Coordinates of C-alpha atoms in Angstrom, one line a residue:
M16 CA 25.7 137.0 66.0
I17 CA 26.1 140.8 65.3
K18 CA 22.4 141.3 64.8
D19 CA 21.8 140.1 68.4
T20 CA 24.0 142.8 69.9
I21 CA 24.0 145.6 67.4
V22 CA 21.0 145.2 65.0
D23 CA 18.0 143.7 66.7
G24 CA 15.7 145.6 69.2
A25 CA 14.6 149.2 69.8
H26 CA 17.8 150.0 71.8
N27 CA 19.8 149.3 68.6
A28 CA 17.9 151.8 66.5
P29 CA 20.9 154.3 66.5
H30 CA 23.2 151.5 65.2
R31 CA 20.7 150.7 62.5
S32 CA 20.5 154.3 61.5
L33 CA 24.3 154.3 60.9
Y34 CA 24.0 151.2 58.8
H35 CA 21.4 153.0 56.7
A36 CA 23.9 155.8 56.4
L37 CA 26.2 153.2 54.8
G38 CA 23.5 152.2 52.4
L39 CA 22.9 148.8 54.0
T40 CA 19.4 147.5 53.5
K41 CA 17.4 145.8 56.2
E42 CA 18.0 142.6 54.4
E43 CA 21.8 143.1 54.5
Q44 CA 21.6 144.0 58.2
A45 CA 19.8 140.8 58.9
R46 CA 22.7 138.7 57.4
P47 CA 26.0 137.8 59.0
L48 CA 28.3 140.8 58.7
I49 CA 31.7 139.7 57.3
G50 CA 34.7 142.0 57.7
I51 CA 37.1 141.8 54.8
V52 CA 40.5 143.1 55.8
S53 CA 42.1 144.5 52.7
S54 CA 45.9 145.1 52.6
Y55 CA 45.5 146.9 49.2
N56 CA 47.8 149.8 48.4
E57 CA 49.7 151.2 45.4
I58 CA 53.2 151.0 46.7
V59 CA 53.7 147.3 47.4
P60 CA 53.9 145.2 44.2
G61 CA 52.5 142.2 46.2
H62 CA 49.4 144.3 47.1
M63 CA 48.6 146.2 43.9
N64 CA 46.2 143.4 42.8
L65 CA 44.4 143.0 46.1
D66 CA 41.5 145.3 45.0
K67 CA 40.6 142.5 42.5
I68 CA 41.0 139.8 45.2
V69 CA 38.8 141.8 47.6
E70 CA 36.1 142.3 45.0
A71 CA 36.1 138.5 44.4
V72 CA 35.9 137.8 48.1
K73 CA 32.9 140.2 48.4
L74 CA 31.1 138.3 45.6
G75 CA 31.8 135.0 47.4
V76 CA 30.5 136.3 50.7
A77 CA 27.3 137.7 49.1
M78 CA 26.7 134.5 47.1
A79 CA 26.8 132.5 50.3
G80 CA 24.4 134.8 52.1
G81 CA 26.6 137.2 54.0
T82 CA 27.1 141.0 54.0
P83 CA 30.7 141.9 53.1
I84 CA 32.3 145.1 54.6
V85 CA 35.8 146.1 53.7
F86 CA 38.3 147.8 56.0
P87 CA 42.1 148.3 55.6
A88 CA 45.4 147.1 56.9
I89 CA 48.8 148.7 56.3
A90 CA 51.7 147.0 54.6
V91 CA 55.4 147.8 54.0
C92 CA 57.3 146.5 51.0
D93 CA 60.5 145.0 52.4
G94 CA 62.3 145.2 49.1
I95 CA 61.7 149.0 48.8
A96 CA 62.4 149.5 52.5
M97 CA 65.7 147.5 52.3
G98 CA 69.0 149.1 53.1
H99 CA 67.9 152.3 54.7
T100 CA 65.9 153.7 57.6
G101 CA 62.6 152.4 56.2
M102 CA 63.6 148.8 57.1
K103 CA 63.4 149.8 60.8
Y104 CA 59.6 150.1 60.2
S105 CA 59.0 146.7 58.6
L106 CA 58.9 144.3 61.6
I107 CA 57.1 146.8 63.9
T108 CA 54.2 146.9 61.4
R109 CA 53.4 143.3 62.3
D110 CA 52.1 144.5 65.7
M111 CA 50.5 147.6 64.3
I112 CA 48.5 145.4 61.8
A113 CA 47.5 143.0 64.6
D114 CA 46.4 145.8 66.9
S115 CA 44.5 147.8 64.3
T116 CA 42.7 144.8 63.0
E117 CA 41.7 143.7 66.5
A118 CA 40.3 147.2 67.1
M119 CA 38.3 147.3 63.9
A120 CA 37.0 143.8 64.3
L121 CA 35.9 144.1 67.9
A122 CA 34.6 147.6 67.7
H123 CA 32.3 146.8 64.9
G124 CA 31.2 143.3 66.1
F125 CA 31.8 141.4 62.8
D126 CA 30.5 137.8 62.7
G127 CA 33.5 136.6 60.6
L128 CA 36.6 137.9 58.8
V129 CA 38.3 137.3 55.6
M130 CA 41.9 138.4 55.7
V131 CA 43.5 139.5 52.4
P132 CA 47.2 139.9 52.9
N133 CA 50.3 139.1 50.8
C134 CA 53.6 140.4 52.1
D135 CA 56.1 139.8 54.8
K136 CA 54.7 141.3 58.0
N137 CA 51.1 141.5 56.7
V138 CA 50.5 137.8 56.8
P139 CA 51.8 137.1 60.3
G140 CA 50.2 140.3 61.6
L141 CA 46.8 139.3 60.4
L142 CA 47.3 135.7 61.7
M143 CA 48.1 137.2 65.1
A144 CA 44.9 139.3 64.9
A145 CA 42.9 136.3 63.9
A146 CA 44.0 134.4 66.9
R147 CA 43.5 137.4 69.2
V148 CA 40.0 138.2 68.0
N149 CA 39.0 134.5 67.6
I150 CA 35.9 134.8 65.4
P151 CA 35.5 132.6 62.3
T152 CA 38.2 133.7 59.9
I153 CA 39.8 132.6 56.6
F154 CA 42.8 133.9 54.6
V155 CA 43.3 134.4 50.9
S156 CA 46.5 136.0 49.8
G157 CA 47.3 138.0 46.7
G158 CA 49.6 135.3 45.4
P159 CA 53.3 135.2 44.2
M160 CA 54.8 137.0 41.3
L161 CA 55.9 135.1 38.2
A162 CA 59.7 134.6 37.9
G163 CA 61.6 137.1 35.8
R164 CA 63.5 136.1 32.7
V165 CA 67.0 137.4 32.1
D166 CA 69.1 135.9 29.3
G167 CA 66.7 133.0 28.9
K168 CA 66.9 132.0 32.6
K169 CA 64.3 132.5 35.4
T170 CA 65.3 135.0 38.0
S171 CA 63.9 136.8 41.1
L172 CA 64.6 139.7 43.4
S173 CA 67.4 138.0 45.2
S174 CA 69.3 137.8 41.9
M175 CA 68.7 141.5 41.5
F176 CA 70.3 142.4 44.8
E177 CA 73.3 140.1 43.9
A178 CA 73.6 141.8 40.5
V179 CA 74.5 145.0 42.4
G180 CA 77.3 143.2 44.1
S181 CA 78.5 141.8 40.7
Y182 CA 78.4 145.3 39.3
K183 CA 80.4 146.7 42.2
A184 CA 82.9 143.9 41.6
G185 CA 83.2 144.7 37.9
K186 CA 81.7 141.4 36.9
I187 CA 78.9 143.0 34.9
D188 CA 78.5 146.4 33.3
E189 CA 75.8 149.1 33.8
K190 CA 74.0 147.8 30.6
Q191 CA 73.7 144.3 32.0
L192 CA 72.6 145.7 35.4
C193 CA 69.8 147.6 33.6
V194 CA 68.7 144.5 31.8
C195 CA 68.4 142.7 35.2
E196 CA 66.5 145.7 36.7
E197 CA 63.9 145.8 33.9
N198 CA 63.2 142.1 33.7
T199 CA 63.5 140.6 37.2
C200 CA 60.1 141.5 38.6
P201 CA 57.7 141.1 35.7
T202 CA 54.3 141.0 37.4
C203 CA 52.5 142.0 40.5
G204 CA 52.6 139.6 43.4
S205 CA 54.8 138.7 46.3
C206 CA 58.4 138.1 45.1
S207 CA 58.8 134.8 43.2
G208 CA 61.1 132.8 45.4
M209 CA 60.5 131.1 48.8
Y210 CA 61.0 134.4 50.6
T211 CA 59.2 135.5 53.7
A212 CA 55.9 136.4 52.1
N213 CA 55.5 133.2 50.2
S214 CA 56.8 131.2 53.2
M215 CA 54.1 132.6 55.4
N216 CA 51.4 132.2 52.8
C217 CA 52.3 128.6 52.3
L218 CA 52.4 128.0 56.1
T219 CA 49.0 129.6 56.3
E220 CA 47.8 126.6 54.3
V221 CA 49.6 124.3 56.6
L222 CA 48.1 125.9 59.7
G223 CA 44.7 125.3 58.2
M224 CA 43.8 129.0 57.8
G225 CA 43.9 129.2 54.0
L226 CA 42.4 127.1 51.2
R227 CA 44.5 124.9 48.8
G228 CA 46.7 127.1 46.6
N229 CA 46.7 130.1 48.9
G230 CA 50.5 130.1 49.0
T231 CA 51.3 129.1 45.4
I232 CA 48.7 130.2 42.8
P233 CA 50.4 133.1 40.9
A234 CA 48.9 136.5 41.4
V235 CA 48.2 137.0 37.7
Y236 CA 46.3 133.7 37.3
S237 CA 42.5 133.9 37.1
Q238 CA 42.5 130.8 39.4
R239 CA 43.5 133.3 42.1
I240 CA 40.2 135.2 41.6
E241 CA 38.3 131.9 41.9
L242 CA 40.2 131.1 45.1
A243 CA 39.1 134.4 46.5
K244 CA 35.4 133.7 45.7
H245 CA 35.7 130.3 47.4
A246 CA 37.3 131.9 50.5
G247 CA 34.3 134.3 50.6
M248 CA 31.9 131.5 50.4
Q249 CA 33.8 129.3 52.9
V250 CA 33.9 131.9 55.6
M251 CA 30.1 131.6 55.8
E252 CA 30.5 127.9 56.5
L253 CA 32.9 128.7 59.3
V254 CA 30.4 131.2 60.7
K255 CA 27.6 128.7 60.4
H256 CA 29.5 126.0 62.3
N257 CA 31.3 128.5 64.6
I258 CA 34.8 127.2 63.7
R259 CA 37.3 129.7 65.0
P260 CA 41.0 130.4 64.5
R261 CA 42.0 128.8 67.9
D262 CA 40.0 125.7 67.0
I263 CA 42.3 125.4 63.9
M264 CA 45.6 126.9 65.1
T265 CA 46.3 124.3 67.8
K266 CA 49.7 123.1 69.2
A267 CA 49.6 120.2 66.7
A268 CA 48.9 122.6 63.8
F269 CA 52.0 124.7 64.8
R270 CA 54.1 121.6 64.9
N271 CA 52.8 120.7 61.5
A272 CA 53.8 124.2 60.3
L273 CA 57.3 123.8 61.7
T274 CA 57.6 120.4 60.0
A275 CA 56.4 121.8 56.6
D276 CA 58.7 124.7 57.1
M277 CA 61.7 122.3 57.2
A278 CA 60.5 120.4 54.1
L279 CA 59.8 123.5 52.1
G280 CA 63.0 125.4 53.1
C281 CA 61.2 128.5 54.2
S282 CA 62.6 131.9 55.2
T283 CA 64.3 132.2 58.6
N284 CA 61.7 134.9 59.4
S285 CA 59.3 132.1 60.0
M286 CA 61.2 131.5 63.3
L287 CA 60.1 135.0 64.3
H288 CA 56.5 134.8 63.1
L289 CA 55.4 131.3 64.1
P290 CA 56.3 131.8 67.7
A291 CA 54.5 135.2 67.6
I292 CA 51.4 133.8 66.2
A293 CA 51.5 130.8 68.6
N294 CA 51.9 133.3 71.4
E295 CA 48.5 134.9 70.5
C296 CA 47.0 131.4 70.7
G297 CA 48.5 130.9 74.2
I298 CA 50.9 128.3 72.8
Q299 CA 54.7 128.3 73.3
I300 CA 57.0 127.4 70.5
N301 CA 60.5 126.9 71.8
L302 CA 63.3 127.3 69.3
D303 CA 64.7 124.0 70.3
M304 CA 61.6 122.4 68.7
A305 CA 63.0 123.5 65.4
N306 CA 66.1 121.4 65.7
E307 CA 64.2 118.4 67.1
I308 CA 61.8 118.5 64.1
S309 CA 64.5 119.3 61.6
E310 CA 66.5 116.2 62.7
K311 CA 63.7 113.9 61.3
T312 CA 62.3 116.1 58.5
P313 CA 63.8 115.8 55.0
N314 CA 64.3 119.0 53.0
L315 CA 62.4 118.4 49.8
C316 CA 62.4 121.8 48.0
H317 CA 65.1 124.2 46.9
L318 CA 63.2 127.2 45.7
A319 CA 65.0 130.5 45.1
P320 CA 67.3 131.6 46.6
A321 CA 68.4 128.1 47.6
G322 CA 67.9 126.7 44.1
P323 CA 66.7 127.3 40.5
T324 CA 62.9 126.7 41.0
Y325 CA 60.2 129.3 41.8
M326 CA 56.8 129.5 43.3
E327 CA 55.1 129.0 39.9
D328 CA 57.1 125.7 39.7
L329 CA 55.9 124.6 43.1
N330 CA 52.3 125.4 42.1
E331 CA 52.6 123.3 39.0
A332 CA 54.2 120.5 40.9
G333 CA 51.2 120.2 43.2
G334 CA 51.7 123.0 45.7
V335 CA 51.8 122.8 49.5
Y336 CA 49.4 119.9 49.6
A337 CA 51.8 117.7 47.5
V338 CA 54.6 118.5 50.0
L339 CA 52.4 117.7 52.9
R340 CA 51.4 114.4 51.3
E341 CA 55.1 113.4 50.9
I342 CA 55.9 114.0 54.6
A343 CA 52.6 112.7 55.9
E344 CA 53.3 109.4 54.4
I345 CA 56.3 108.9 56.7
G346 CA 54.3 109.9 59.7
L347 CA 55.7 113.4 60.3
L348 CA 52.3 115.2 60.5
D349 CA 49.3 115.1 62.7
T350 CA 46.7 115.0 59.9
S351 CA 43.8 114.8 62.2
V352 CA 43.9 118.6 62.7
M353 CA 40.8 120.7 61.7
T354 CA 41.2 123.3 58.9
C355 CA 39.2 126.1 57.4
T356 CA 37.8 123.7 54.8
G357 CA 35.7 122.2 57.7
K358 CA 37.7 119.0 57.0
T359 CA 40.9 117.5 58.5
M360 CA 44.3 117.8 56.9
A361 CA 44.1 114.1 56.0
E362 CA 40.9 114.7 54.0
N363 CA 42.4 117.8 52.4
I364 CA 45.6 116.1 51.1
A365 CA 44.1 112.7 50.2
D366 CA 44.1 113.5 46.5
A367 CA 47.3 115.6 46.4
V368 CA 49.8 114.5 43.7
N369 CA 53.5 115.3 43.3
R370 CA 53.6 116.2 39.6
N371 CA 57.3 117.0 39.4
P372 CA 59.7 115.2 41.7
E373 CA 62.5 117.6 40.6
V374 CA 60.6 120.5 42.2
I375 CA 59.2 118.5 45.2
R376 CA 61.7 115.8 45.8
T377 CA 60.5 112.5 47.2
V378 CA 61.6 111.5 50.7
D379 CA 64.0 108.9 49.4
N380 CA 65.6 111.5 47.1
A381 CA 65.6 114.5 49.5
Y382 CA 68.1 117.3 49.2
S383 CA 69.1 116.5 52.8
K384 CA 67.8 114.2 55.6
T385 CA 67.4 117.2 57.8
G386 CA 65.2 120.3 57.5
G387 CA 65.9 123.7 55.8
I388 CA 66.3 125.7 59.0
A389 CA 68.7 125.2 61.9
V390 CA 68.9 126.9 65.3
L391 CA 72.5 127.3 66.7
R392 CA 73.5 127.8 70.3
G393 CA 76.8 128.6 72.0
N394 CA 78.5 131.3 74.1
L395 CA 77.8 133.8 71.3
A396 CA 74.1 132.9 71.2
P397 CA 73.1 131.1 74.4
D398 CA 69.4 131.8 73.6
G399 CA 69.8 130.8 70.0
C400 CA 70.3 132.1 66.5
V401 CA 68.9 131.0 63.1
V402 CA 70.3 130.0 59.7
K403 CA 68.6 128.8 56.5
R404 CA 70.7 125.7 56.3
S405 CA 69.2 124.7 52.9
A406 CA 70.7 127.8 51.3
V407 CA 74.2 127.4 52.7
A408 CA 77.0 126.0 50.4
P409 CA 78.2 122.6 51.7
E410 CA 81.7 124.0 52.2
M411 CA 80.4 126.6 54.6
L412 CA 78.4 124.3 56.9
V413 CA 81.4 124.2 59.1
H414 CA 83.5 127.3 59.2
E415 CA 86.0 129.1 61.4
G416 CA 87.4 132.5 60.7
P417 CA 88.4 136.0 62.1
A418 CA 85.7 138.5 62.9
K419 CA 85.2 141.7 61.1
V420 CA 82.9 143.8 63.4
F421 CA 80.5 146.5 62.4
D422 CA 78.0 148.4 64.5
S423 CA 75.6 149.0 61.7
E424 CA 74.5 147.5 58.4
E425 CA 75.7 150.6 56.5
D426 CA 79.3 150.3 57.8
A427 CA 79.3 146.6 56.8
I428 CA 78.1 147.4 53.3
S429 CA 80.8 150.0 52.8
A430 CA 83.5 147.6 53.9
I431 CA 82.2 144.9 51.6
Y432 CA 82.0 147.1 48.5
N433 CA 85.5 148.5 49.3
G434 CA 87.1 145.1 49.3
K435 CA 87.8 145.0 53.0
I436 CA 86.1 141.6 53.4
V437 CA 88.3 138.6 52.3
K438 CA 87.9 134.9 52.1
G439 CA 87.5 133.2 55.5
D440 CA 86.1 136.3 57.3
V441 CA 83.1 136.2 59.6
V442 CA 81.3 139.5 59.2
V443 CA 79.6 140.6 62.5
I444 CA 76.8 143.2 62.3
R445 CA 75.5 144.2 65.7
Y446 CA 73.1 146.7 67.3
E447 CA 70.5 145.8 64.7
G448 CA 68.3 143.6 66.9
P449 CA 64.6 144.2 67.8
A450 CA 65.5 146.7 70.5
G451 CA 68.9 147.8 69.4
G452 CA 68.0 148.7 65.8
P453 CA 65.3 149.3 66.7
G454 CA 63.2 147.2 64.4
M455 CA 65.5 144.3 63.6
R456 CA 66.4 145.3 60.0
E457 CA 66.9 142.6 57.3
M458 CA 70.4 142.3 56.0
L459 CA 69.7 141.4 52.3
N460 CA 72.1 144.1 51.0
P461 CA 75.2 142.9 52.7
T462 CA 74.5 139.2 52.1
S463 CA 73.7 139.9 48.5
A464 CA 76.9 142.0 48.2
I465 CA 78.9 139.1 49.5
A466 CA 77.3 136.7 47.1
G467 CA 77.5 139.1 44.1
M468 CA 81.2 139.6 44.7
G469 CA 81.9 135.9 44.6
L470 CA 82.5 135.4 48.3
G471 CA 79.3 133.4 49.1
K472 CA 81.2 130.2 49.6
D473 CA 84.0 131.8 51.6
V474 CA 82.5 134.3 54.0
A475 CA 80.0 134.0 56.9
L476 CA 77.8 136.8 58.3
I477 CA 76.3 136.8 61.7
T478 CA 74.0 139.5 63.2
D479 CA 71.5 140.2 65.9
G480 CA 69.3 141.6 63.1
R481 CA 67.6 139.3 60.6
F482 CA 67.7 138.2 57.0
S483 CA 65.3 138.5 54.1
G484 CA 63.9 135.2 52.8
A485 CA 65.9 136.2 49.7
T486 CA 69.2 135.7 51.5
R487 CA 71.4 132.8 50.8
G488 CA 74.8 131.6 52.2
A489 CA 76.1 131.2 55.7
S490 CA 73.9 134.0 57.0
I491 CA 73.2 133.6 60.7
G492 CA 70.7 135.9 62.3
H493 CA 68.5 136.5 65.4
I494 CA 71.6 136.3 67.7
S495 CA 70.1 136.3 71.2
P496 CA 70.6 138.0 73.5
E497 CA 71.2 141.0 71.2
A498 CA 74.0 143.5 71.7
V499 CA 72.0 146.3 73.2
R500 CA 70.8 144.0 75.9
G501 CA 74.2 142.8 76.9
G502 CA 74.6 139.8 74.6
L503 CA 78.1 138.6 74.0
I504 CA 78.0 139.9 70.4
A505 CA 78.4 143.3 71.9
Y506 CA 81.9 142.4 73.1
V507 CA 83.3 140.8 69.9
K508 CA 86.5 142.5 68.5
D509 CA 88.1 142.4 65.1
G510 CA 90.3 139.3 64.7
D511 CA 88.5 137.2 67.3
R512 CA 88.0 133.6 66.0
I513 CA 84.4 132.5 65.5
A514 CA 83.6 128.9 64.9
I515 CA 80.4 127.9 63.2
N516 CA 79.2 124.2 63.0
I517 CA 75.7 124.1 61.5
P518 CA 75.4 120.2 61.5
E519 CA 76.2 120.3 65.2
Y520 CA 74.0 123.4 65.8
S521 CA 76.8 125.4 67.5
I522 CA 78.3 128.8 67.3
T523 CA 81.3 129.8 69.5
L524 CA 83.4 132.9 70.1
K525 CA 86.8 131.5 70.8
V526 CA 87.9 134.1 73.4
D527 CA 88.7 133.0 77.0
E528 CA 86.4 133.9 79.9
A529 CA 89.0 136.1 81.6
E530 CA 89.3 138.3 78.5
L531 CA 85.5 138.4 78.1
A532 CA 85.1 139.5 81.7
R533 CA 87.6 142.4 81.1
R534 CA 85.7 143.5 78.0
R535 CA 82.4 143.5 79.9
E536 CA 84.0 145.9 82.3
T537 CA 85.6 148.2 79.8
M538 CA 83.5 148.1 76.6
E539 CA 80.3 150.3 76.6
I540 CA 77.0 149.1 75.3
K541 CA 76.0 151.4 72.5
K542 CA 72.4 152.8 72.4
K543 CA 71.1 154.8 69.6
T544 CA 70.0 158.3 70.4
G545 CA 67.2 160.4 68.9
I546 CA 64.8 157.5 68.5
K547 CA 61.2 158.8 68.7
G548 CA 57.6 157.8 68.1
S549 CA 56.7 154.2 67.3
L550 CA 60.3 153.1 67.1
A551 CA 61.0 154.3 70.7
R552 CA 57.9 152.6 72.0
Y553 CA 58.9 149.4 70.2
A554 CA 62.4 149.4 71.5
E555 CA 61.1 149.6 75.1
Q556 CA 58.5 146.9 74.8
V557 CA 59.8 144.3 72.3
S558 CA 61.0 140.9 73.4
S559 CA 64.1 139.2 72.2
A560 CA 64.2 137.5 68.8
D561 CA 64.2 134.0 70.3
K562 CA 60.8 134.8 71.8
G563 CA 59.4 136.0 68.4
A564 CA 60.1 139.7 68.9
V565 CA 56.7 140.1 70.4
I566 CA 55.2 143.1 72.3
N567 CA 52.6 141.2 74.4
R568 CA 53.9 138.0 75.9
F569 CA 51.0 135.6 76.7
V570 CA 53.0 132.4 77.4
D571 CA 56.3 131.8 79.3

């Protein structure tokens, strides 16, 4: 306990004097000191309500006999950062968040932590920190945004990006675009579909690090405040019984998370984040596990952008626990795992009910017999690449077409908007990987432009970058090895035939080996110049995407 090392004894009088400088009474110093990691800021819509969540957590900790102390974590809004240099800084913040939280937690000797994240890199970054620090910890997110309403229909941020493509194609006018703009994001919270933030908040429940409803209770519901109070109270139970993150985040828990990922149809970014979090626990997640699990896991949910339902609908249908109950009944989960409730998953989901089989389909009426994510391999991606299979039109599951090659996202966007991409094409965007970007930008703008211009069922896009959870269509990311590190994607030329077969997990560049050998001799690998600061450091240290784009590799 903190009082043993920092508070008790004459030698700790200097420490106590600094606690008095904080206004902490002797009584407060004698209680377990609980760090509350607040991701609150005024620029991320998913974080603007976190001050309310933090205050509720503080009350919960105090009610249960602890002393709450708040310290901050940074966060980037991927939506605001999208499509410009800012997106280079999104993924790299995951490690900054983990590092700074580790430093604050260990420097100040907290007895327990409550993590209060919400958005894309914030959640995995704090899960990485929790594993690294390994003191009793619980998560409570800020919750999802309510869906927007445009022309009487629910909508979300992915529809807004696609509306830009429709405007560029002359399908809607400026007035219609403005109506979308003003009504798509109606409340605070993480964007309302099964995008990366909501995917990771749901998977936090599955991993056992968040209470029931962590991923689905809307940000504007008062129930979210109650959840935060309960999280504050529950961390005291974790401290009392010394239940730590690595007791909860076991290999079985990560396998459960991958399984739930397939059933829910989560963002492809989970294939970066789950390996990175597992790495901090000393556990290896091989991408091939994804296909093995996917082969026997039915896809039960089609939330936006894959379908017309939203996080509020999933919440009303029974939430993550209802999904877990569906797949547990066919033996796909290890329900003996420990969770932050102090109970097993089996105990947690025993009373879960699926209240809407249209939102959470039953196993015998699944959208597909296989999971929502697929990992493809072939000469173009020998170390793997990732696609959100559940958001791909059936006619694009198998596709072959000519390559249209671009060395940056901006060049691809320009070509799409200028009508240079036609039915059947395979758009290739390279030099956007973890090291080559650097920062592995999300490609929501080009994928949304393709969809908005009516080409979503006719054009594939592949990249060594990554995709937003808001992306739909035949969008294949995380091509590994990436271009800057000599991956075959660096040697693709316009007109080359690329064959994609998602059901068979394959992706092939149909160019003979002799020609590829000539290209390797004559084509130069392009490296960006003028990269400085944190981006330069990241480019030097980051692993490939198939390893989770991690900085510190703890398992082989």
